[in-house]
Tab-separated table of C-alpha atoms in Angstrom:
chain	number	residue	atom	x	y	z
E	1007	MET	CA	53.687	80.965	119.865
E	1008	PHE	CA	51.534	83.201	121.949
E	1009	PHE	CA	53.299	85.043	124.799
E	1010	TYR	CA	51.402	85.773	127.941
E	1011	MET	CA	51.793	89.246	129.293
E	1012	LYS	CA	51.809	91.594	132.268
E	1013	ILE	CA	49.447	94.518	131.690
E	1014	HIS	CA	48.994	97.578	133.737
E	1015	LEU	CA	45.719	99.563	133.265
E	1016	PRO	CA	46.824	103.242	133.740
E	1017	ASN	CA	45.114	106.171	134.962
E	1018	SER	CA	44.367	107.369	131.446
E	1019	ALA	CA	45.031	105.852	128.052
E	1020	PHE	CA	43.201	106.995	124.888
E	1021	LEU	CA	44.423	106.945	121.336
E	1022	GLY	CA	46.418	110.230	121.612
E	1023	ASN	CA	48.333	108.991	124.777
E	1024	ILE	CA	48.200	105.204	124.376
E	1025	ASP	CA	51.874	104.742	123.621
E	1026	PRO	CA	53.003	104.555	127.297
E	1027	PHE	CA	50.373	101.820	127.907
E	1028	ILE	CA	51.685	99.762	125.045
E	1029	GLU	CA	55.329	100.361	125.835
E	1030	SER	CA	54.774	99.350	129.392
E	1031	PHE	CA	53.239	95.980	129.102
E	1032	ASP	CA	55.544	93.027	129.301
E	1033	SER	CA	55.085	90.334	126.745
E	1034	THR	CA	58.148	88.248	127.607
E	1035	ASP	CA	56.669	86.282	130.514
E	1036	SER	CA	55.005	83.329	128.930
E	1037	SER	CA	53.932	81.712	132.222
E	1038	LYS	CA	50.852	83.856	133.049
E	1039	LEU	CA	48.906	86.983	132.586
E	1040	GLU	CA	49.060	89.489	135.370
E	1041	ILE	CA	46.820	92.582	135.314
E	1042	THR	CA	47.252	95.436	137.617
E	1043	ALA	CA	45.679	98.927	137.580
E	1044	ASN	CA	45.960	102.459	138.763
E	1045	LYS	CA	44.820	102.736	142.286
E	1046	LYS	CA	42.808	105.916	141.914
E	1047	TRP	CA	41.222	106.125	138.594
E	1048	ILE	CA	41.138	104.169	135.405
E	1049	SER	CA	39.969	105.917	132.255
E	1050	ILE	CA	40.818	103.879	129.120
E	1051	HIS	CA	39.893	103.657	125.524
E	1052	PRO	CA	37.731	100.680	124.479
E	1053	VAL	CA	40.548	99.427	122.253
E	1054	ILE	CA	42.472	98.581	125.510
E	1055	LEU	CA	39.571	96.557	126.751
E	1056	SER	CA	39.274	94.715	123.542
E	1057	MET	CA	43.000	93.953	123.548
E	1058	VAL	CA	42.981	92.780	127.175
E	1059	ALA	CA	39.863	90.763	126.823
E	1060	SER	CA	41.191	89.001	123.655
E	1061	ILE	CA	44.350	88.133	125.560
E	1062	GLY	CA	42.411	86.879	128.602
E	1063	LEU	CA	40.024	84.869	126.393
E	1064	SER	CA	42.856	83.109	124.696
E	1065	ILE	CA	44.148	81.724	127.982
E	1066	GLN	CA	42.223	78.478	128.498
E	1067	ASP	CA	43.467	77.884	132.077
E	1068	LYS	CA	42.023	80.849	133.917
E	1069	SER	CA	44.050	79.994	137.048
E	1070	ARG	CA	46.926	81.426	135.107
E	1071	ILE	CA	45.337	84.833	135.038
E	1072	ASN	CA	46.130	86.986	138.076
E	1073	CYS	CA	44.053	90.068	138.178
E	1074	GLU	CA	44.561	92.137	141.331
E	1075	ASP	CA	41.664	93.581	143.281
E	1076	PHE	CA	41.107	96.944	141.677
E	1077	GLU	CA	40.784	99.870	144.083
E	1078	ALA	CA	39.857	102.537	141.655
E	1079	THR	CA	36.152	103.685	141.896
E	1080	SER	CA	36.040	103.518	138.116
E	1081	LYS	CA	36.495	99.831	138.248
E	1082	HIS	CA	32.725	99.496	137.813
E	1083	TYR	CA	33.246	100.661	134.306
E	1084	LEU	CA	35.358	97.512	133.579
E	1085	GLU	CA	32.715	95.383	135.119
E	1086	ARG	CA	29.931	97.114	133.103
E	1087	MET	CA	31.865	96.545	129.895
E	1088	GLY	CA	32.290	92.828	130.673
E	1089	LEU	CA	36.059	92.685	130.965
E	1090	PHE	CA	36.139	90.446	134.058
E	1091	ASP	CA	33.790	87.907	132.305
E	1092	PHE	CA	36.299	87.458	129.508
E	1093	LEU	CA	39.173	87.087	131.969
E	1094	GLY	CA	37.322	84.543	133.967
E	1095	VAL	CA	37.854	86.704	137.052
E	1096	GLU	CA	35.298	87.119	139.855
E	1097	SER	CA	35.121	90.878	140.415
E	1098	GLY	CA	32.644	90.796	143.313
E	1099	MET	CA	30.799	93.703	141.837
E	1100	GLN	CA	27.137	93.906	141.070
E	1101	ILE	CA	25.948	96.188	138.349
E	1102	THR	CA	22.132	96.252	138.619
E	1103	GLU	CA	21.112	99.520	136.946
E	1104	HIS	CA	21.950	100.771	133.456
E	1105	GLU	CA	23.267	104.328	133.778
E	1106	PRO	CA	20.929	106.719	132.282
E	1107	ALA	CA	23.939	108.423	130.284
E	1108	GLY	CA	25.431	105.013	129.543
E	1109	ARG	CA	25.848	104.791	125.784
E	1110	PHE	CA	28.137	101.868	125.220
E	1111	ILE	CA	28.547	98.613	123.604
E	1112	PRO	CA	29.933	96.024	125.982
E	1113	LEU	CA	32.743	93.708	125.066
E	1114	THR	CA	31.402	91.298	122.485
E	1115	GLN	CA	33.070	88.317	120.828
E	1116	ILE	CA	32.175	87.715	117.227
E	1117	THR	CA	33.404	84.523	115.474
E	1118	ASN	CA	31.172	84.381	112.217
E	1119	SER	CA	29.433	86.617	109.824
E	1120	GLU	CA	25.895	85.821	111.105
E	1121	GLN	CA	26.948	87.038	114.646
E	1122	GLN	CA	28.553	90.084	113.021
E	1123	THR	CA	25.253	90.972	111.146
E	1124	ARG	CA	23.173	90.544	114.149
E	1125	PHE	CA	25.580	92.479	116.328
E	1126	ILE	CA	25.654	95.460	113.969
E	1127	THR	CA	21.753	95.433	113.826
E	1128	GLU	CA	21.523	95.405	117.577
E	1129	MET	CA	24.262	97.711	118.643
E	1130	ILE	CA	23.123	101.009	117.208
E	1131	PRO	CA	20.120	101.470	119.600
E	1132	LEU	CA	22.656	101.166	122.433
E	1133	LEU	CA	24.455	104.248	121.224
E	1134	HIS	CA	21.226	106.328	120.745
E	1135	LEU	CA	22.507	107.898	117.494
E	1136	GLN	CA	20.901	109.649	114.661
E	1137	PRO	CA	20.967	107.530	111.405
E	1138	GLU	CA	23.521	109.837	109.782
E	1139	GLN	CA	25.788	109.496	112.819
E	1140	ALA	CA	25.351	105.682	112.907
E	1141	GLU	CA	26.503	105.184	109.355
E	1142	PRO	CA	30.322	105.412	109.790
E	1143	ILE	CA	30.145	103.449	113.019
E	1144	LYS	CA	28.309	100.620	111.359
E	1145	TYR	CA	30.718	100.827	108.498
E	1146	VAL	CA	33.825	100.750	110.726
E	1147	ILE	CA	32.736	97.855	112.912
E	1148	SER	CA	31.532	95.811	109.965
E	1149	GLU	CA	34.710	96.087	108.002
E	1150	LEU	CA	37.117	95.682	111.041
E	1151	VAL	CA	35.319	92.607	112.251
E	1152	ARG	CA	35.176	91.144	108.844
E	1153	ASN	CA	38.918	91.591	108.491
E	1154	VAL	CA	39.424	89.530	111.588
E	1155	LEU	CA	37.099	86.794	110.311
E	1156	ASP	CA	38.786	86.707	106.928
E	1157	HIS	CA	42.471	87.149	107.806
E	1158	ALA	CA	43.290	86.541	111.520
E	1159	ARG	CA	43.010	82.774	111.441
E	1160	THR	CA	41.774	82.546	114.993
E	1161	THR	CA	38.730	80.636	116.070
E	1162	GLN	CA	38.368	83.151	118.878
E	1163	GLY	CA	37.287	85.781	116.341
E	1164	ALA	CA	37.051	89.460	117.131
E	1165	LEU	CA	36.654	91.269	120.416
E	1166	VAL	CA	34.731	94.484	119.997
E	1167	CYS	CA	33.494	97.172	122.198
E	1168	ALA	CA	32.680	100.937	121.911
E	1169	GLN	CA	31.820	103.839	124.225
E	1170	PHE	CA	30.227	107.231	123.725
E	1171	TYR	CA	31.999	110.086	125.562
E	1172	LYS	CA	29.614	112.895	126.319
E	1173	LYS	CA	32.213	115.593	126.980
E	1174	SER	CA	33.978	115.228	123.624
E	1175	ASN	CA	30.802	113.968	121.834
E	1176	THR	CA	32.833	111.094	120.534
E	1177	ILE	CA	32.301	107.477	119.868
E	1178	ARG	CA	35.417	105.356	120.501
E	1179	ILE	CA	35.721	101.937	119.023
E	1180	GLY	CA	38.170	99.095	119.719
E	1181	VAL	CA	38.553	95.766	117.825
E	1182	ALA	CA	41.279	93.250	118.635
E	1183	ASP	CA	42.199	89.596	117.892
E	1184	VAL	CA	44.912	87.236	118.805
E	1185	GLY	CA	45.348	85.805	115.311
E	1186	ILE	CA	48.335	85.709	113.012
E	1187	GLY	CA	48.853	89.434	112.852
E	1188	VAL	CA	49.238	91.789	109.821
E	1189	TYR	CA	52.807	90.773	109.057
E	1190	SER	CA	51.896	87.091	108.565
E	1191	THR	CA	48.778	88.051	106.534
E	1192	ILE	CA	50.457	90.475	104.185
E	1193	ARG	CA	53.615	88.418	103.905
E	1194	ALA	CA	51.582	85.604	102.273
E	1195	SER	CA	51.327	87.665	99.088
E	1196	HIS	CA	53.637	90.557	99.308
E	1197	ARG	CA	57.335	91.163	100.063
E	1198	VAL	CA	57.581	93.037	103.344
E	1199	SER	CA	60.446	93.150	105.736
E	1200	ASP	CA	58.889	93.868	109.032
E	1201	ASP	CA	55.629	94.563	110.950
E	1202	MET	CA	55.596	98.305	110.068
E	1203	GLU	CA	56.114	97.648	106.449
E	1204	ALA	CA	53.212	95.157	106.519
E	1205	ILE	CA	50.999	97.587	108.275
E	1206	ARG	CA	51.829	100.215	105.645
E	1207	LYS	CA	50.836	97.716	102.863
E	1208	ALA	CA	47.726	96.834	104.695
E	1209	LEU	CA	46.560	100.441	104.730
E	1210	GLN	CA	47.024	100.985	101.084
E	1211	PRO	CA	43.994	100.529	98.807
E	1212	GLY	CA	44.126	97.498	96.596
E	1213	ILE	CA	46.557	95.558	98.788
E	1214	THR	CA	45.275	92.422	100.495
E	1215	GLY	CA	47.050	89.438	102.043
E	1216	THR	CA	45.004	87.040	99.804
E	1217	THR	CA	46.719	87.954	96.563
E	1218	SER	CA	49.751	89.764	95.141
E	1219	LYS	CA	47.512	91.298	92.469
E	1220	GLU	CA	46.297	94.836	92.923
E	1221	GLY	CA	42.577	94.984	93.202
E	1222	GLY	CA	42.277	91.844	95.374
E	1223	THR	CA	40.294	88.774	94.850
E	1224	GLU	CA	36.606	88.073	94.376
E	1225	LEU	CA	36.210	88.173	98.266
E	1226	ASN	CA	38.860	90.781	99.212
E	1227	ALA	CA	39.419	94.154	97.606
E	1228	GLY	CA	42.076	95.324	100.087
E	1229	ALA	CA	40.281	98.496	100.692
E	1230	GLY	CA	38.668	98.040	104.073
E	1231	LEU	CA	41.441	99.599	106.231
E	1232	PHE	CA	42.102	102.323	103.763
E	1233	PHE	CA	38.309	103.349	104.061
E	1234	ILE	CA	38.474	103.206	107.815
E	1235	LYS	CA	41.682	105.234	108.019
E	1236	SER	CA	40.011	107.674	105.570
E	1237	ILE	CA	36.861	107.943	107.936
E	1238	ALA	CA	39.132	108.974	110.745
E	1239	LYS	CA	41.104	111.406	108.557
E	1240	VAL	CA	37.891	113.108	107.163
E	1241	ASN	CA	36.580	113.575	110.693
E	1242	ARG	CA	40.050	114.752	111.966
E	1243	ASP	CA	40.181	111.913	114.483
E	1244	PHE	CA	42.690	109.347	115.691
E	1245	PHE	CA	43.139	105.934	114.265
E	1246	ILE	CA	45.654	103.302	115.375
E	1247	ILE	CA	46.647	99.847	114.194
E	1248	TYR	CA	49.066	97.793	116.375
E	1249	SER	CA	50.343	94.395	115.373
E	1250	GLY	CA	53.617	92.605	116.108
E	1251	ASN	CA	56.093	95.160	117.288
E	1252	ALA	CA	54.695	98.017	115.309
E	1253	MET	CA	52.061	100.655	115.782
E	1254	PHE	CA	50.854	103.190	113.210
E	1255	LYS	CA	48.863	106.125	114.507
E	1256	LEU	CA	46.928	108.514	112.326
E	1257	LEU	CA	47.241	111.775	114.203
E	1258	LYS	CA	44.352	114.305	114.302
E	1259	THR	CA	44.254	116.645	111.340
E	1260	PRO	CA	44.417	120.183	112.770
E	1261	ALA	CA	41.338	122.340	112.365
E	1262	SER	CA	43.696	124.875	110.688
E	1263	SER	CA	44.072	122.528	107.667
E	1264	LYS	CA	40.970	123.438	105.714
E	1265	ARG	CA	41.438	120.875	102.903
E	1266	ILE	CA	41.489	117.173	103.689
E	1267	THR	CA	43.583	115.019	101.370
E	1268	LEU	CA	43.480	111.333	101.500
E	1269	HIS	CA	46.756	109.517	100.842
E	1270	SER	CA	47.126	105.967	99.356
E	1271	ASP	CA	50.340	105.644	101.240
E	1272	PRO	CA	49.685	106.031	104.965
E	1273	PHE	CA	53.184	107.294	105.496
E	1274	ASP	CA	52.139	110.416	103.755
E	1275	ASP	CA	49.580	111.103	106.418
E	1276	ARG	CA	50.244	113.038	109.534
E	1277	SER	CA	51.085	110.156	111.787
E	1278	SER	CA	53.448	108.499	114.271
E	1279	LYS	CA	55.074	105.216	113.747
E	1280	LYS	CA	56.783	102.982	116.299
E	1281	ASP	CA	58.431	99.662	115.456
E	1282	ASN	CA	60.089	98.590	118.657
E	1283	LEU	CA	57.019	97.961	120.895
E	1284	PRO	CA	56.417	94.768	122.916
E	1285	ASN	CA	55.198	91.990	120.664
E	1286	PHE	CA	51.544	91.448	120.281
E	1287	SER	CA	50.910	88.483	117.999
E	1288	GLY	CA	47.459	89.559	116.796
E	1289	THR	CA	46.016	92.869	115.645
E	1290	VAL	CA	44.530	95.789	117.583
E	1291	VAL	CA	42.581	98.512	115.883
E	1292	GLY	CA	41.221	101.640	117.520
E	1293	ILE	CA	39.404	104.613	116.080
E	1294	ASP	CA	37.557	107.661	117.409
E	1295	ILE	CA	34.537	109.122	115.567
E	1296	SER	CA	33.683	112.724	116.712
E	1297	LEU	CA	29.944	113.293	116.219
E	1298	ASN	CA	30.468	117.096	116.169
E	1299	ARG	CA	32.626	116.819	113.133
E	1300	ASN	CA	30.972	113.868	111.645
E	1301	GLN	CA	31.245	114.748	107.977
E	1302	ALA	CA	28.675	113.377	105.639
E	1303	PHE	CA	29.523	109.831	104.654
E	1304	ASP	CA	28.945	110.886	101.029
E	1305	TYR	CA	31.669	113.525	101.254
E	1306	LEU	CA	34.090	110.741	102.401
E	1307	LEU	CA	33.098	108.569	99.394
E	1308	ASP	CA	33.789	111.574	97.052
E	1309	LEU	CA	37.242	111.938	98.461
E	1310	ILE	CA	37.923	108.163	98.199
E	1311	ARG	CA	36.838	108.183	94.623
E	1312	ASP	CA	39.074	111.094	93.890
E	1313	THR	CA	42.010	109.216	95.494
E	1314	TYR	CA	41.372	106.268	93.182
E	1315	PHE	CA	41.041	108.665	90.174
E	1316	ASP	CA	44.465	110.209	90.941
E	1317	ARG	CA	45.979	106.776	90.635
E	1318	ILE	CA	44.656	106.095	87.259
E	1319	LYS	CA	46.164	107.312	84.036
E	1320	ILE	CA	44.065	109.827	82.248
E	1321	LYS	CA	44.292	107.967	78.938
E	1322	LYS	CA	42.623	104.901	80.600
E	1323	LYS	CA	39.691	106.959	81.753
E	1324	GLU	CA	38.213	107.243	78.289
E	1325	LYS	CA	37.814	103.465	77.998
E	1326	PHE	CA	36.040	103.027	81.247
E	1327	LYS	CA	32.542	101.706	81.498
E	1328	ARG	CA	30.193	103.331	83.833
E	1329	ALA	CA	27.540	101.621	86.042
E	1330	LYS	CA	23.976	102.095	84.785
E	1331	PHE	CA	21.617	103.627	87.385
E	1332	THR	CA	18.049	103.638	86.798
T	859	MET	CA	14.770	90.320	82.735
T	860	THR	CA	15.909	89.226	86.122
T	861	GLU	CA	15.351	91.576	89.058
T	862	ILE	CA	16.987	91.032	92.376
T	863	LYS	CA	15.900	92.893	95.472
T	864	ILE	CA	19.000	93.444	97.695
T	865	LEU	CA	16.950	94.465	100.742
T	866	LYS	CA	15.298	91.142	100.952
T	867	GLU	CA	18.637	89.374	100.716
T	868	ALA	CA	20.934	91.649	102.789
T	869	GLY	CA	18.834	94.015	104.849
T	870	SER	CA	18.907	97.850	105.056
T	871	PHE	CA	22.671	97.822	105.799
T	872	ALA	CA	24.071	95.568	103.153
T	873	GLU	CA	27.400	94.460	104.669
T	874	ASN	CA	27.470	90.614	104.886
T	875	LYS	CA	29.992	89.370	102.320
T	876	ASP	CA	28.727	85.917	102.548
T	877	ILE	CA	25.299	87.014	101.474
T	878	ALA	CA	26.841	89.031	98.628
T	879	LYS	CA	28.641	85.932	97.404
T	880	ARG	CA	25.504	83.931	97.555
T	881	ILE	CA	23.556	86.569	95.532
T	882	ARG	CA	26.287	86.642	92.903
T	883	GLU	CA	26.632	82.880	92.591
T	884	LYS	CA	23.019	81.833	92.927
T	885	LYS	CA	21.216	84.758	91.249
T	886	ILE	CA	23.385	87.083	89.217
T	887	MET	CA	25.679	84.617	87.431
T	888	PRO	CA	22.866	82.297	86.385
T	889	ALA	CA	20.894	85.187	84.993
T	890	LEU	CA	23.815	86.599	82.968
T	891	GLU	CA	24.694	83.132	81.719
T	892	ALA	CA	21.175	82.731	80.513
T	893	GLY	CA	21.594	86.031	78.666
T	894	ASN	CA	19.060	87.921	80.814
T	895	PRO	CA	19.538	91.512	81.459
T	896	LEU	CA	19.781	92.167	85.182
T	897	ILE	CA	18.344	94.625	87.583
T	898	LEU	CA	19.932	94.972	91.055
T	899	ASP	CA	17.237	96.797	92.989
T	900	PHE	CA	18.491	98.512	96.194
T	901	GLU	CA	15.232	100.089	97.246
T	902	GLY	CA	15.242	100.261	101.038
T	903	VAL	CA	18.973	99.699	101.418
T	904	ASP	CA	20.186	102.687	103.403
T	905	SER	CA	23.883	101.874	103.129
T	906	SER	CA	26.416	99.240	102.231
T	907	THR	CA	30.045	98.541	102.565
T	908	GLN	CA	32.632	98.581	99.850
T	909	SER	CA	33.302	95.020	100.758
T	910	PHE	CA	29.739	93.913	100.166
T	911	ILE	CA	29.550	95.669	96.660
T	912	HIS	CA	33.069	94.255	95.817
T	913	VAL	CA	31.959	90.657	96.469
T	914	LEU	CA	28.655	91.233	94.662
T	915	ILE	CA	30.088	92.562	91.368
T	916	SER	CA	33.877	92.623	91.085
T	917	GLU	CA	34.246	89.102	89.987
T	918	LEU	CA	31.703	89.696	87.186
T	919	ILE	CA	33.856	92.480	85.788
T	920	ARG	CA	37.057	90.472	86.238
T	921	THR	CA	35.743	87.413	84.582
T	922	ASN	CA	33.613	88.930	81.828
T	923	GLY	CA	35.312	92.259	81.320
T	924	PRO	CA	33.810	95.772	81.754
T	925	ASN	CA	31.111	95.100	79.089
T	926	VAL	CA	29.224	92.985	81.555
T	927	LEU	CA	28.149	96.359	83.052
T	928	ASP	CA	25.965	96.844	79.880
T	929	GLU	CA	23.887	93.908	81.117
T	930	ILE	CA	23.363	95.212	84.734
T	931	SER	CA	21.218	98.095	85.898
T	932	PHE	CA	21.491	99.352	89.447
T	933	LYS	CA	18.102	100.557	90.459
T	934	ASN	CA	16.800	102.734	93.313
T	935	CYS	CA	20.272	103.421	94.815
T	936	ASN	CA	20.465	106.198	97.144
T	937	THR	CA	23.506	108.557	96.997
T	938	THR	CA	25.696	106.523	99.314
T	939	VAL	CA	25.103	103.210	97.655
T	940	GLU	CA	25.578	104.711	94.296
T	941	LYS	CA	28.883	106.233	95.169
T	942	ILE	CA	30.154	103.009	96.599
T	943	ILE	CA	29.166	101.157	93.430
T	944	LYS	CA	30.913	103.679	91.315
T	945	ILE	CA	34.113	103.274	93.398
T	946	VAL	CA	34.078	99.570	93.072
T	947	VAL	CA	33.300	99.680	89.289
T	948	TYR	CA	36.114	102.240	88.875
T	949	TYR	CA	38.876	100.394	90.726
T	950	MET	CA	37.979	97.016	89.249
T	951	GLN	CA	38.450	98.446	85.727
T	952	ASP	CA	41.709	99.933	86.809
T	953	THR	CA	43.061	96.566	87.912
T	954	ILE	CA	41.983	94.296	85.085
């Protein structure tokens, strides 16, 4: 059963300080969705927009959505990102001009792989990125959206948006769905006791909800989320996944740590974990990608390969076939 | 000898798993079953996802064993694509 919620859009909520936002929303009132906002300023990560839009979209009867008239001058940002359209709320605002500095991907609903491919092709010009900067962003969105299409079991699909932040030179990405959540997906094939344990499994390479066998099936390797967490880790950025009552947050790797090590078990990463949060039946994933520190994608792949190598017994290596490249 | 141009099928960012599955089922498997050595030509493919490569080749390794790699050549791969293929080839052999 899906619970409607009360949501307050705060003055500021990004991945580093998103916890109060999540802790504050009320998922116990199943009668309607109420949205309120900070009166002066609203500065929020795209992942919050994706989450709120996915909830709003799932409510068929839009009269059960009560969105107060926002007073904050930054409410235009929410209009520009398309939030009110997904909520079915008339904002009364007119956005006629594309801001010169506006580098963003507005809220987009993706329900099938053709839409996904088209979206990825069309989104990069909106962010005005160099090809090497675009590579991890395309990768992250492709894998996260496909996860929703493969596992979430919702006809609503994925809600995606992203925003470039000039001051920090960072792209922030949010993907959300109101599907069955990580626990239900993982539990289908693995023994897990709660939402956090399911998230832990989902982030480990080789674990997928579609089979109990390590290495996955012909269609799912169980490596997608591990790759995405690794992109954040290598770039020393935040990554969060929130589903059910639990949220795992990969914390920034300090600049003082010169060597980056990827961990198969996310609990070995520098992270925060909360498992008593208000219930969100679907899944929310947010990631930041700092363009200043955007490590070459090839370097990330080297680290991932090394992580796999570490998992393999030396004696087996000798028997391994290599791919032939010509 | 059968040569499959991935760019034509999947574009310069090869990420659509449905297309990967179609290539495997409609082109790769028939070629291998006919005993034809196979070339997967990645010319023009700038990047790919691990998921795409997994769907493209993992089932071949799982079904036929690692020796199927003797029948497949990966051609014109840039560094990124080559590394992703190596990762998939490696973890598939670890799990069979």
